[in-house]
Short mmCIF file of C-alpha atoms in Angstrom, two decimals:
data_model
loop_
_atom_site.label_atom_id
_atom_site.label_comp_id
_atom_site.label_asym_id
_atom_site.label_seq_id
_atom_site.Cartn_x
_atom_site.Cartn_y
_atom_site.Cartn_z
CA UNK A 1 43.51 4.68 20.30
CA UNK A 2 40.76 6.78 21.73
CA UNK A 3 36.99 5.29 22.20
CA UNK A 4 33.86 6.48 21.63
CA UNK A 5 30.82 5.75 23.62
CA UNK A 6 27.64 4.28 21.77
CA UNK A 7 25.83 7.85 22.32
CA UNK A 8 28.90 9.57 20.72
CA UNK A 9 29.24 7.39 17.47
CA UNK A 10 25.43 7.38 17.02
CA UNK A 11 25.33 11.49 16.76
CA UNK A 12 28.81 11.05 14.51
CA UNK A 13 27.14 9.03 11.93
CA UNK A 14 23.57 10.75 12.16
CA UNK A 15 21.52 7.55 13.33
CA UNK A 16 19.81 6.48 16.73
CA UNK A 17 21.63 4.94 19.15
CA UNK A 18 19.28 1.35 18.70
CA UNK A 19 20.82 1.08 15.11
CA UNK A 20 24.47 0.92 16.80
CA UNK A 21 23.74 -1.36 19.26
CA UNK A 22 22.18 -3.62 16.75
CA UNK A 23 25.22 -3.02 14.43
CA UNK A 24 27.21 -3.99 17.48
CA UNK A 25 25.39 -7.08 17.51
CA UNK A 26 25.69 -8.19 14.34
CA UNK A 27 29.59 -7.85 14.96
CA UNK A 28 29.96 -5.43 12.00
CA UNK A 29 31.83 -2.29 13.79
CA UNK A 30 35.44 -3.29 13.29
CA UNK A 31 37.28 -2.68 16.28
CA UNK A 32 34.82 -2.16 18.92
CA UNK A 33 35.17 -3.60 22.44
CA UNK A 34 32.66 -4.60 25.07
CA UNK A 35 33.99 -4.06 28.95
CA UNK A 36 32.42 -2.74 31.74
CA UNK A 37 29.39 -3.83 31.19
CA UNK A 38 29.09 -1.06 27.33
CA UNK A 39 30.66 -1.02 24.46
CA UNK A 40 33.58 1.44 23.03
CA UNK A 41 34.05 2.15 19.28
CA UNK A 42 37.10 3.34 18.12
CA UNK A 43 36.91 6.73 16.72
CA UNK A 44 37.97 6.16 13.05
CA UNK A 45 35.76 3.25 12.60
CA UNK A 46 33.76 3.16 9.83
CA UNK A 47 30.10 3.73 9.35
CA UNK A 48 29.28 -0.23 7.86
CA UNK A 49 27.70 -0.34 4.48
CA UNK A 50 24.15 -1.05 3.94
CA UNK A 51 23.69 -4.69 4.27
CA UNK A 52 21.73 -4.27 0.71
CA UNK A 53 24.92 -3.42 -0.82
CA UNK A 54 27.02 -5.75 1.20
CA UNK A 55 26.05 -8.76 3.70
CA UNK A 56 22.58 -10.41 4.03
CA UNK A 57 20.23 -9.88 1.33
CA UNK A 58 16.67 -11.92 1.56
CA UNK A 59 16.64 -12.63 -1.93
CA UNK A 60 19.43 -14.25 -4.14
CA UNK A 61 20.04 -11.48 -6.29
CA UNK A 62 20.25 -7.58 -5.61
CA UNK A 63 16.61 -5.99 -6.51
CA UNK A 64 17.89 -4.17 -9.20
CA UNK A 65 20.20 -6.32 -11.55
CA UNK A 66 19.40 -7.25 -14.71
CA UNK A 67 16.58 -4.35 -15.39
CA UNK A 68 17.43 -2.63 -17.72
CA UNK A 69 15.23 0.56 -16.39
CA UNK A 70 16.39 4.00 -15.36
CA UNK A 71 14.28 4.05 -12.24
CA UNK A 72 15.11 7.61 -11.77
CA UNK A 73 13.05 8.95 -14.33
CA UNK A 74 10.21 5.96 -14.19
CA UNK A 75 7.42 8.15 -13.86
CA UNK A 76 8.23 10.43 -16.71
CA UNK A 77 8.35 7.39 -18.61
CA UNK A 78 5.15 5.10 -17.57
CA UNK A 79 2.53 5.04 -18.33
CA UNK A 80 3.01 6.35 -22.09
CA UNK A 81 0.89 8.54 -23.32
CA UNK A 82 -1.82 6.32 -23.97
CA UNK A 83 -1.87 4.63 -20.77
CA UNK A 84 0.22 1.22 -20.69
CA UNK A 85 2.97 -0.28 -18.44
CA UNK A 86 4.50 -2.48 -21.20
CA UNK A 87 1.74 -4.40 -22.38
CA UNK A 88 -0.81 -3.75 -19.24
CA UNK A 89 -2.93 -0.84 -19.15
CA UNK A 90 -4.69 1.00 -21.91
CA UNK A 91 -8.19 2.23 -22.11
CA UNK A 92 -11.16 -0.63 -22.80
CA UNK A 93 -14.43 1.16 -22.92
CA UNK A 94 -17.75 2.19 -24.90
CA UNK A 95 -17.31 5.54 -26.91
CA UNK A 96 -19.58 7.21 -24.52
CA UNK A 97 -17.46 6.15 -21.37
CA UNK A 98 -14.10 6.99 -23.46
CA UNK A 99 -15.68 10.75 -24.04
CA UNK A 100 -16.09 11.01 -20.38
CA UNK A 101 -12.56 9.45 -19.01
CA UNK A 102 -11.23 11.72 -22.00
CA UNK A 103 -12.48 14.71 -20.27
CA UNK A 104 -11.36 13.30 -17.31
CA UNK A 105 -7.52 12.88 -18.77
CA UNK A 106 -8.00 16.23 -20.01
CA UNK A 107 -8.91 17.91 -17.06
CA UNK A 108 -6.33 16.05 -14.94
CA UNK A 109 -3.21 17.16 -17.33
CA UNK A 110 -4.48 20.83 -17.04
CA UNK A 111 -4.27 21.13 -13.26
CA UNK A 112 -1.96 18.46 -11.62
CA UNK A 113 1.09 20.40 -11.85
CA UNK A 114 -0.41 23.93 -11.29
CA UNK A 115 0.83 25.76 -7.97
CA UNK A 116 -3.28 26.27 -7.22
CA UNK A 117 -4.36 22.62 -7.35
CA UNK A 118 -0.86 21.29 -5.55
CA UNK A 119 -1.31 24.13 -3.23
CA UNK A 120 -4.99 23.35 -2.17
CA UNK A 121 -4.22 19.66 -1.88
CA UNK A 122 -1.08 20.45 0.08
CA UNK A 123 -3.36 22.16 2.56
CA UNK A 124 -6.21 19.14 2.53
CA UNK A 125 -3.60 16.99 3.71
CA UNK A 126 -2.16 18.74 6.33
CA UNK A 127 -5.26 20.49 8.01
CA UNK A 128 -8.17 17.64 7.16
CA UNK A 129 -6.32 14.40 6.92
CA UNK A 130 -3.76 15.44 9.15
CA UNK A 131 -0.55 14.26 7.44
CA UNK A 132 2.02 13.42 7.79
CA UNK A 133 1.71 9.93 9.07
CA UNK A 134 4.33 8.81 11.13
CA UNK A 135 6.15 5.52 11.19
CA UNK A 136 6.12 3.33 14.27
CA UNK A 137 9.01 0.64 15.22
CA UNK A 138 7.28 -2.00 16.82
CA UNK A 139 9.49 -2.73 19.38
CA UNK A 140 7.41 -5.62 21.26
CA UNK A 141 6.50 -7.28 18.03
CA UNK A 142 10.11 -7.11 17.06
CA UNK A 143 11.45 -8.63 20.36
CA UNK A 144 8.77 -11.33 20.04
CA UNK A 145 10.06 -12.64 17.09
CA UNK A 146 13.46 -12.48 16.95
CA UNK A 147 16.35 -9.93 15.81
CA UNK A 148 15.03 -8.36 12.84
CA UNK A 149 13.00 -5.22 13.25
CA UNK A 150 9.68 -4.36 12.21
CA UNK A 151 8.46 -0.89 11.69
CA UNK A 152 4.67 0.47 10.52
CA UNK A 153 3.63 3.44 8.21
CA UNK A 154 0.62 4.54 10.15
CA UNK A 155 -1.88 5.53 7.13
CA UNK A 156 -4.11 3.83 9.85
CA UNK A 157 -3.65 7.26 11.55
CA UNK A 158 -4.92 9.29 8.16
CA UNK A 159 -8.02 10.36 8.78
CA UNK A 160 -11.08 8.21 8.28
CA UNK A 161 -8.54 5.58 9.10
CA UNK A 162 -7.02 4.56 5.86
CA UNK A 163 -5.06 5.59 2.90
CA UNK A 164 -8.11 6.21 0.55
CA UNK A 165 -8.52 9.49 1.01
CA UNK A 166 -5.51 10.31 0.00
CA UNK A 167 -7.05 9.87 -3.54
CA UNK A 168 -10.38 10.49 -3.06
CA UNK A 169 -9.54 14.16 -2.45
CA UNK A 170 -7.47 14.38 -5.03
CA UNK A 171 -9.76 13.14 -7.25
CA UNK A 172 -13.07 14.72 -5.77
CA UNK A 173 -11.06 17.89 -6.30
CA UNK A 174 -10.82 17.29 -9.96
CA UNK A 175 -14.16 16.63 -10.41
CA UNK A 176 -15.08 20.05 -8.45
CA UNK A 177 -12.83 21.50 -11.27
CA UNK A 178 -14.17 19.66 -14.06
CA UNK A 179 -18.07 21.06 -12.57
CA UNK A 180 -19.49 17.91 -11.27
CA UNK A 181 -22.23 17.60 -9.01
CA UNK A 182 -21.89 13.89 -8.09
CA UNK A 183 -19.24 11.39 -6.89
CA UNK A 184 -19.79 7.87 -7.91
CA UNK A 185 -17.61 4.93 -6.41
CA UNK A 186 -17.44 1.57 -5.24
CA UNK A 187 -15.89 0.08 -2.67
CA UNK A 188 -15.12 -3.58 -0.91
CA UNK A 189 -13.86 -3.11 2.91
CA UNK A 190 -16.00 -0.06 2.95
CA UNK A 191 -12.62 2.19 3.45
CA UNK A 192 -12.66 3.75 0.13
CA UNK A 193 -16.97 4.37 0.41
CA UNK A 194 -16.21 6.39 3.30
CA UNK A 195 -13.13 8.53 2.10
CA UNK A 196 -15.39 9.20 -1.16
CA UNK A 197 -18.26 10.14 1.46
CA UNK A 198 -15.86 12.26 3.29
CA UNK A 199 -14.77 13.91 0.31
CA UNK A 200 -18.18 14.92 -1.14
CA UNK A 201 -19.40 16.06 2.02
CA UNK A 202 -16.18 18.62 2.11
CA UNK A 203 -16.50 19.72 -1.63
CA UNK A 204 -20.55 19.71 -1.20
CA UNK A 205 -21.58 17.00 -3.94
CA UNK A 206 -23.40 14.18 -3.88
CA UNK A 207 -22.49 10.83 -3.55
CA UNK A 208 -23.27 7.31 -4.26
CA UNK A 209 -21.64 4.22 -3.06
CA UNK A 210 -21.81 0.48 -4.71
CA UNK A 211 -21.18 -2.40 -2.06
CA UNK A 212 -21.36 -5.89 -2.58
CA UNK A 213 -23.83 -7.26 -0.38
CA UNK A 214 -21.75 -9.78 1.33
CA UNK A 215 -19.57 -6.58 2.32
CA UNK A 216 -22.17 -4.64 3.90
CA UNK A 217 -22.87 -7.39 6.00
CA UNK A 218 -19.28 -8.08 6.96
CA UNK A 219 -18.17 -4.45 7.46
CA UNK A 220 -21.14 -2.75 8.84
CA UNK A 221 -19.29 0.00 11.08
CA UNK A 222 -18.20 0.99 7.24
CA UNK A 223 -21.93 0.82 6.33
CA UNK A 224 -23.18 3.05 8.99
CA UNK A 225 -20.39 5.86 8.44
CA UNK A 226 -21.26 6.17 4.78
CA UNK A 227 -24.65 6.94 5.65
CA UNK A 228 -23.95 8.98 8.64
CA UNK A 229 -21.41 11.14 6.10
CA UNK A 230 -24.51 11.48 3.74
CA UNK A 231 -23.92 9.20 1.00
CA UNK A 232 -26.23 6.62 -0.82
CA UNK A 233 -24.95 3.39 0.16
CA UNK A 234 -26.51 1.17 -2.88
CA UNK A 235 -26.41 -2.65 -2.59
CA UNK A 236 -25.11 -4.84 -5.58
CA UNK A 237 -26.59 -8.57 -5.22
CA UNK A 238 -25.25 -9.77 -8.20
CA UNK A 239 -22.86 -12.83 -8.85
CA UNK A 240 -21.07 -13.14 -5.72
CA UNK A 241 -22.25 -9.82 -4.64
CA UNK A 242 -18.48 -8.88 -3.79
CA UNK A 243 -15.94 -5.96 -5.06
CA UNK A 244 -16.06 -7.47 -8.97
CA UNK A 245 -19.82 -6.70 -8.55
CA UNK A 246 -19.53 -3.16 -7.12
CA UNK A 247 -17.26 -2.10 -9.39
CA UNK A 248 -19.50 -3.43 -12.47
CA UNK A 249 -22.50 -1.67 -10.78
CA UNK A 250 -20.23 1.78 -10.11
CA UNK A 251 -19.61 1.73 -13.95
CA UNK A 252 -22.98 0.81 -14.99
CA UNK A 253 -24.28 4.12 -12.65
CA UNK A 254 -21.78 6.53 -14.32
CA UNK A 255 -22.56 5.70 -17.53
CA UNK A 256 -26.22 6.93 -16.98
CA UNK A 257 -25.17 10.01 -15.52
CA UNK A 258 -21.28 10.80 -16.50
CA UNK A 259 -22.15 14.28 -17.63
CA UNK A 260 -22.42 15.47 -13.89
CA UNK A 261 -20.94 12.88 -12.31
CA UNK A 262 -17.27 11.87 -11.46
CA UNK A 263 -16.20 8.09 -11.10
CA UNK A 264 -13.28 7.88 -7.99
CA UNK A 265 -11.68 4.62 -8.89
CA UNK A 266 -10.69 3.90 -5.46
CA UNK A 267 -7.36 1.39 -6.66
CA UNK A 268 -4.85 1.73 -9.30
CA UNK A 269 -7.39 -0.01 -11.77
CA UNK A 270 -9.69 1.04 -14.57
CA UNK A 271 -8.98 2.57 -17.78
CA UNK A 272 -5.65 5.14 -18.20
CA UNK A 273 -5.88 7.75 -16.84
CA UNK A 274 -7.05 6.35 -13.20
CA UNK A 275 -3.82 3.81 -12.75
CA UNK A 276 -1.82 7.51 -13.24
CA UNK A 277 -4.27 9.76 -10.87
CA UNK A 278 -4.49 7.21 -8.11
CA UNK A 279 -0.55 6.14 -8.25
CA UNK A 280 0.14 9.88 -8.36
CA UNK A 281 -2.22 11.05 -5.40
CA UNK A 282 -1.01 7.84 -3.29
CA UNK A 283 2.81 8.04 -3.90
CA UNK A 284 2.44 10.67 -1.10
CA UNK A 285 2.76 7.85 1.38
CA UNK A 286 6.22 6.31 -0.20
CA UNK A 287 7.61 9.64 -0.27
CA UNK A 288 6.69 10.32 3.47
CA UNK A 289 7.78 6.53 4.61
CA UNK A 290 11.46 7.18 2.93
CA UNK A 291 12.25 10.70 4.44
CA UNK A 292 10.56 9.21 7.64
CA UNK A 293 12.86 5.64 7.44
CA UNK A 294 15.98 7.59 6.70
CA UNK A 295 15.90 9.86 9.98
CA UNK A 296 14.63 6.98 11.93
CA UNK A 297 17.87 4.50 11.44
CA UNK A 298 20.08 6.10 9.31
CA UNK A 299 19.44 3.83 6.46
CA UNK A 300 16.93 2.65 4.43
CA UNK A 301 14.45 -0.33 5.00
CA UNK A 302 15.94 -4.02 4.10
CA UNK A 303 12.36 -5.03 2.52
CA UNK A 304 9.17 -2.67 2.03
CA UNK A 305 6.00 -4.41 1.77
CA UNK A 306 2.41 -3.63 1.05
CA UNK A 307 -0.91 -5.72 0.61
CA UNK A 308 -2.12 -6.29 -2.57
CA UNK A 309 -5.75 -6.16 -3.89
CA UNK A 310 -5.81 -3.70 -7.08
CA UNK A 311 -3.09 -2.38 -5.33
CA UNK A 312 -3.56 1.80 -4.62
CA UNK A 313 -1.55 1.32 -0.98
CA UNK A 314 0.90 -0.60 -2.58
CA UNK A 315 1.74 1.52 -5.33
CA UNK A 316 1.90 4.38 -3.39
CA UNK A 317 4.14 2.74 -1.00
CA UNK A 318 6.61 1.19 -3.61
CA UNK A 319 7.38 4.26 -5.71
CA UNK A 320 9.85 5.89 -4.06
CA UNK A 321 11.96 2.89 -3.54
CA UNK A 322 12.03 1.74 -7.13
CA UNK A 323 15.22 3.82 -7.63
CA UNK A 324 16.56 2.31 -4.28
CA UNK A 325 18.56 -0.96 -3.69
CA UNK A 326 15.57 -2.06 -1.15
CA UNK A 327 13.54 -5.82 -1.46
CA UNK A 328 9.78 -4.59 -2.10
CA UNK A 329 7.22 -7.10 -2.13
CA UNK A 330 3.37 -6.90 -2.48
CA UNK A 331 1.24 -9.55 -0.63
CA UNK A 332 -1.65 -11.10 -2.31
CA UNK A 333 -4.68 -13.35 -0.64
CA UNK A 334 -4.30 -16.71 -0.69
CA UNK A 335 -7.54 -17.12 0.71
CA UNK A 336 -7.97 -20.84 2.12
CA UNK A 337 -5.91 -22.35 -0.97
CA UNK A 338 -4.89 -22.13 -4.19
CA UNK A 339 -7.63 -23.40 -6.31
CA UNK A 340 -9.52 -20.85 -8.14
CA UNK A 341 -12.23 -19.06 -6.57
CA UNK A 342 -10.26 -19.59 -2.88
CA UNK A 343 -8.26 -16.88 -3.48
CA UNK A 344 -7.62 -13.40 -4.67
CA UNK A 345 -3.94 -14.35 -5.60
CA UNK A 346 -3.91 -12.60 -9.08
CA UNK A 347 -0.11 -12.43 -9.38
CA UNK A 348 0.32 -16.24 -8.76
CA UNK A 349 -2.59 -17.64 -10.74
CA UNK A 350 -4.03 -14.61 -13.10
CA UNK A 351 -3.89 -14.79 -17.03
CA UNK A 352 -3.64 -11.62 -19.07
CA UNK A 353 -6.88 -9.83 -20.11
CA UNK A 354 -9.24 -7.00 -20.26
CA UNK A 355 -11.15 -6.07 -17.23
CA UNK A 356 -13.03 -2.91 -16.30
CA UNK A 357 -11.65 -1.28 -19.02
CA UNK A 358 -8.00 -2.65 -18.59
CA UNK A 359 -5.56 -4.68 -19.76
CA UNK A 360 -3.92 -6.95 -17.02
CA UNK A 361 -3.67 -9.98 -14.63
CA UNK A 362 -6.75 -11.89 -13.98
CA UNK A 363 -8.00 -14.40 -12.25
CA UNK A 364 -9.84 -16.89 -14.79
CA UNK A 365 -11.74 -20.18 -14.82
CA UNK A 366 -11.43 -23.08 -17.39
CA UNK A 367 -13.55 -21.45 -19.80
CA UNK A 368 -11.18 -18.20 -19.97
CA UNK A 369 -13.79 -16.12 -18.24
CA UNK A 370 -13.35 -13.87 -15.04
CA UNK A 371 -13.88 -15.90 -11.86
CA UNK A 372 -14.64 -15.31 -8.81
CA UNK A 373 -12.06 -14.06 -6.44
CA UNK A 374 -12.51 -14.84 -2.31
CA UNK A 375 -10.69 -14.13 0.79
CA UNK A 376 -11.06 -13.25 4.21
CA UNK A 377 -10.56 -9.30 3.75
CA UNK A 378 -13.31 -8.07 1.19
CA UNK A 379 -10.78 -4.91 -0.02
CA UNK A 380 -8.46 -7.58 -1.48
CA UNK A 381 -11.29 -10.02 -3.38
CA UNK A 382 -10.95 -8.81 -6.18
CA UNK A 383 -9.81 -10.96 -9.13
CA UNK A 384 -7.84 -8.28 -10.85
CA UNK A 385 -4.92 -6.26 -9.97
CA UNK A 386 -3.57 -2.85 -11.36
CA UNK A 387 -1.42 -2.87 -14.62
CA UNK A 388 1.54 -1.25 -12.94
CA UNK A 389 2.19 -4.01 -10.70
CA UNK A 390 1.18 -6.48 -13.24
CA UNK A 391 4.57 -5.02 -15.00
CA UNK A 392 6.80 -4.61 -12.33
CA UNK A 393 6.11 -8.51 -11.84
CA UNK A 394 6.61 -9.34 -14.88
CA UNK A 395 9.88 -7.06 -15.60
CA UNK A 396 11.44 -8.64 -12.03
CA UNK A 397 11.35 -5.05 -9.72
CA UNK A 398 8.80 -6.71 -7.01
CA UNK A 399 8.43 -9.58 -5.75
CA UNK A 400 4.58 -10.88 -5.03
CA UNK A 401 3.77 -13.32 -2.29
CA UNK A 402 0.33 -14.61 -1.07
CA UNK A 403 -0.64 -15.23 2.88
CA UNK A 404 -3.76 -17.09 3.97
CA UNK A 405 -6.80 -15.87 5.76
CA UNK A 406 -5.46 -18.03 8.62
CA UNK A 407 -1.69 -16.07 8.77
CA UNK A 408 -3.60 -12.96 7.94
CA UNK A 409 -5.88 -13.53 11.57
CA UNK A 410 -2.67 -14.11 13.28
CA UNK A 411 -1.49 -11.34 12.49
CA UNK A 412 -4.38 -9.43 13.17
CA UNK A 413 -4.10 -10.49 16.85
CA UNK A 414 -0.76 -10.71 17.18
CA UNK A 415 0.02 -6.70 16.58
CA UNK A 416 -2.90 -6.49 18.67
CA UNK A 417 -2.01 -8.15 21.48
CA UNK A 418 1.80 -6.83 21.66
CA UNK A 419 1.63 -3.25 20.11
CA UNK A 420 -2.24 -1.68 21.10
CA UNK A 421 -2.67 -1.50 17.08
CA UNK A 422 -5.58 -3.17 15.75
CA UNK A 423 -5.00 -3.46 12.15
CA UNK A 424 -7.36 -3.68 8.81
CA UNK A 425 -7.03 -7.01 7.99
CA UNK A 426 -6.44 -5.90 4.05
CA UNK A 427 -3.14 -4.68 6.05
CA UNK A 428 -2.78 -7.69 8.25
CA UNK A 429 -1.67 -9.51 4.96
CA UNK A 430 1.32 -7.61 4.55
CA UNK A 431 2.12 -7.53 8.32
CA UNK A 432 1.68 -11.78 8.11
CA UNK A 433 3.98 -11.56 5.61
CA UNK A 434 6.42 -9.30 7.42
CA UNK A 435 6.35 -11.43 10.87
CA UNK A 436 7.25 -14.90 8.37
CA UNK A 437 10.11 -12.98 6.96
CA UNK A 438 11.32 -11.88 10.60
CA UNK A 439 10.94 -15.27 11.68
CA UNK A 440 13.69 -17.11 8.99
CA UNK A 441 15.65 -14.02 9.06
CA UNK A 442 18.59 -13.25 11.07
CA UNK A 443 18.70 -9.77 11.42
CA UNK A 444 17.57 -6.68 9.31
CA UNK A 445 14.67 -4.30 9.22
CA UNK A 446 10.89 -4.62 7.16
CA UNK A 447 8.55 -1.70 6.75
CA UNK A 448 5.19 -2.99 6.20
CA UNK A 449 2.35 -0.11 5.00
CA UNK A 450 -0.16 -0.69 7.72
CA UNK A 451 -2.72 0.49 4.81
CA UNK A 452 -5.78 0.67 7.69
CA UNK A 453 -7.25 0.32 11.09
CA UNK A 454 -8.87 -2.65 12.29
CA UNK A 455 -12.58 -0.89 13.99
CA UNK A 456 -14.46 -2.46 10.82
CA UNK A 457 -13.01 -5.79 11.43
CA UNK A 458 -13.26 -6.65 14.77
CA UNK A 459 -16.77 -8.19 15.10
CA UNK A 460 -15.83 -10.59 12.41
CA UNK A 461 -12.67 -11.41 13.37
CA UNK A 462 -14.23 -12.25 16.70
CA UNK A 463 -16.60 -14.35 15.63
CA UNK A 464 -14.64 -16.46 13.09
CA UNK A 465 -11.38 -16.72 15.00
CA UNK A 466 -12.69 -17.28 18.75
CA UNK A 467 -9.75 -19.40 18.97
CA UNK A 468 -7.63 -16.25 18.93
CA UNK A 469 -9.22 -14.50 20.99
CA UNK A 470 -9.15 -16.44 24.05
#
């Protein structure tokens, strides 16, 4: 019988040499021997299956049984025509705000698939935003917790620090087709303000930004870029002066001036066609992620996971790996608890109904009306949540979890501490979700979306979690 060295069996089956050792380790290379201090493989051994297809899953049943979807053509096939996931979706507004998102629709299906407008986004990406982003194996993190291993798409490393600009881009690039003069958007963490900023200051428009008032205080460094890139930063002091608030205030603004001015929906909310545009100009990051995963190990990711606020990062990072025999799960807020208006955990307590000219989960009070959402990360309190993932919850294709403010700051400091990565703490969400999986898990592998760097959090963080700090 002739042997083969780990080295030598990693190039055979085209993966690194740190997925055989941890195959070895799991005992699932028949055959193979340990002496001298290394292990030998016998040469016709067997490349193991995935353990999605056979051996550990998370979750009792595969991710794809019973759904009775052809995930290989799910784009071509939602949202219809008119804008719906199943029953979530659609297009909620005054006749004067349809005529505009009409044109908007219009515009959209005219130049999305033309080589000019793919072409000139292509080269946005690559020469402004600098993409691709890579993925990162945390390797101290990982060894911290146990066996399983837990690897980061670095849309932290996109520039302006986040994914948004992946669709505000795409989206101010539209608008410079449609002949707009203004970009109009909202924003919660502040992320999204500044990609929009960024964008009009490339395409030479102008630009106004709605922010809650609460979030201007709590993410100032945000604040101060917006400006600095140009924009009109315009407070919203209304209600609990919050994301819900900005984004009424955002509408409210276009719908005095929508004949020169372009609304960037910053999440995979509003009225069809902006759940399509955003999930289209996001899915950039899924695609990336599952090339990326696939060289990295060999294999594909046991369970992909994304925070959860109206959702744009997490759509973006799930679509690929609908098709794919992979656990994805979106993370929610819990906030401090589960009584409404603690939370932003939409999945777990929302009721269906019409918000911001959609039809989907929300958060409601006793009286049926919209209430008000809270947690610790102000681009997740929002009391909504995008009708795409309100149907892939409801059909069964991903799970949705919820992690508190307090597992969120752990988090936070934890990849912190052990990695040099200072994460958004939108993002820290997921990852708090990611380091409780690796913690009940024996082995396998998680990619969490880091969604966002940490800069804008850090002087709250500080000075609510001194505890951590020390």
């Amino acid at each position: 019988m002739k042997y083969l060295s780990v080295s030598e069996t990693a190039k055979k089956w085209e993966i690194n040499e740190r997925r055989v050792r941890a195959l070895l380790q799991e005992k699932r290379i028949e055959g193979a021997i340990y002496e001298n201090h290394r292990y030998l493989i016998p040469e016709n051994a067997k490349k193991p299956l995935d353990r999605r297809i056979k051996g550990q899953r998370l979750f009792e049943d595969s991710p794809l049984k019973g759904i009775d979807i052809d995930f290989k053509n799910y784009r071509k096939q939602y949202p219809s025509e008119d804008g719906y996931f199943g029953r979530y979706g659609g297009s909620f507004l005054p006749k004067h705000l349809q005529k505009a998102v009409d044109e908007v629709y219009a515009g959209y299906l005219t130049i999305a698939k033309s080589a000019k407008f793919i072409n000139e986004l292509r080269d946005i990406r690559k020469n402004y935003q600098g993409r691709p982003t890579p993925i990162y194996h945390c390797q101290n993190l990982s060894n911290y917790l146990g066996k399983v291993q837990i690897y980061l798409k670095r849309e932290d490393l996109n520039h302006g620090g986040a994914h948004k600009l992946n669709n505000a881009m795409g989206q101010a690039l539209l608008a410079k087709y449609l002949g707009k003069k203004k970009l109009i958007a909202e924003t919660g963490a502040g992320s999204h303000g500044s990609a929009v900023a960024m964008a009009a200051a490339y395409f030479g428009l102008e630009c106004d930004i709605y922010m809650g008032q609460v979030d201007i205080e709590k993410q100032l460094p945000n604040v101060n870029r917006i400006k600095v890139l140009g924009a009109n930063v315009i407070p919203v002091t209304k209600g609990t002066a919050t994301l819900k608030e900005a984004v009424d205030a955002a509408f409210e603004g276009w719908a005095k001036e929508y004949k020169t001015a372009f609304y960037v929906i910053g999440s995979c909310v509003g009225p069809h066609p902006y759940p399509l545009m955003v999930r289209d100009f996001q899915e950039i990051i899924g695609r990336e992620a599952k090339e990326q995963f696939k060289e990295l190990t060999g294999e594909l990711p046991d369970i992909v996971t994304a925070c959860v606020g109206g959702g744009s990062n997490a759509i973006g990072m799930f679509e690929a790996f609908l098709e794919e025999p992979v656990n994805i799960v979106g993370v929610e807020a819990l906030g401090s608890g589960l009584e409404v208006g603690k939370n932003a955990a939409t999945m777990t307590i929302g009721k269906e109904m019409v918000l911001h000219g959609f039809n989907s989960l929300v958060i409601q009070n006793k009286e049926g009306n919209v209430a008000d959402a809270y947690s610790i990360a102000s681009g997740l309190d929002y009391p909504g949540v995008g009708p795409e993932h309100a149907f892939l919850h409801e059909i069964g294709r991903v799970k949705y979890e919820a992690i508190s403010d307090d597992e969120a700051a752990e988090a936070f400091f934890l990849l912190s501490r052990l990695e040099g990565i200072i994460p958004a703490i939108e993002s820290s969400h997921a990852l708090a979700y990611a380091i409780k999986c690796a913690r009940n898990m024996k082995y396998g592998s998680i990619l969490v979306n880091l969604s966002g760097r940490g800069d804008k959090d850090m002087n709250y963080m500080l000075e609510r979690y001194p505890h951590m700090f020390k």
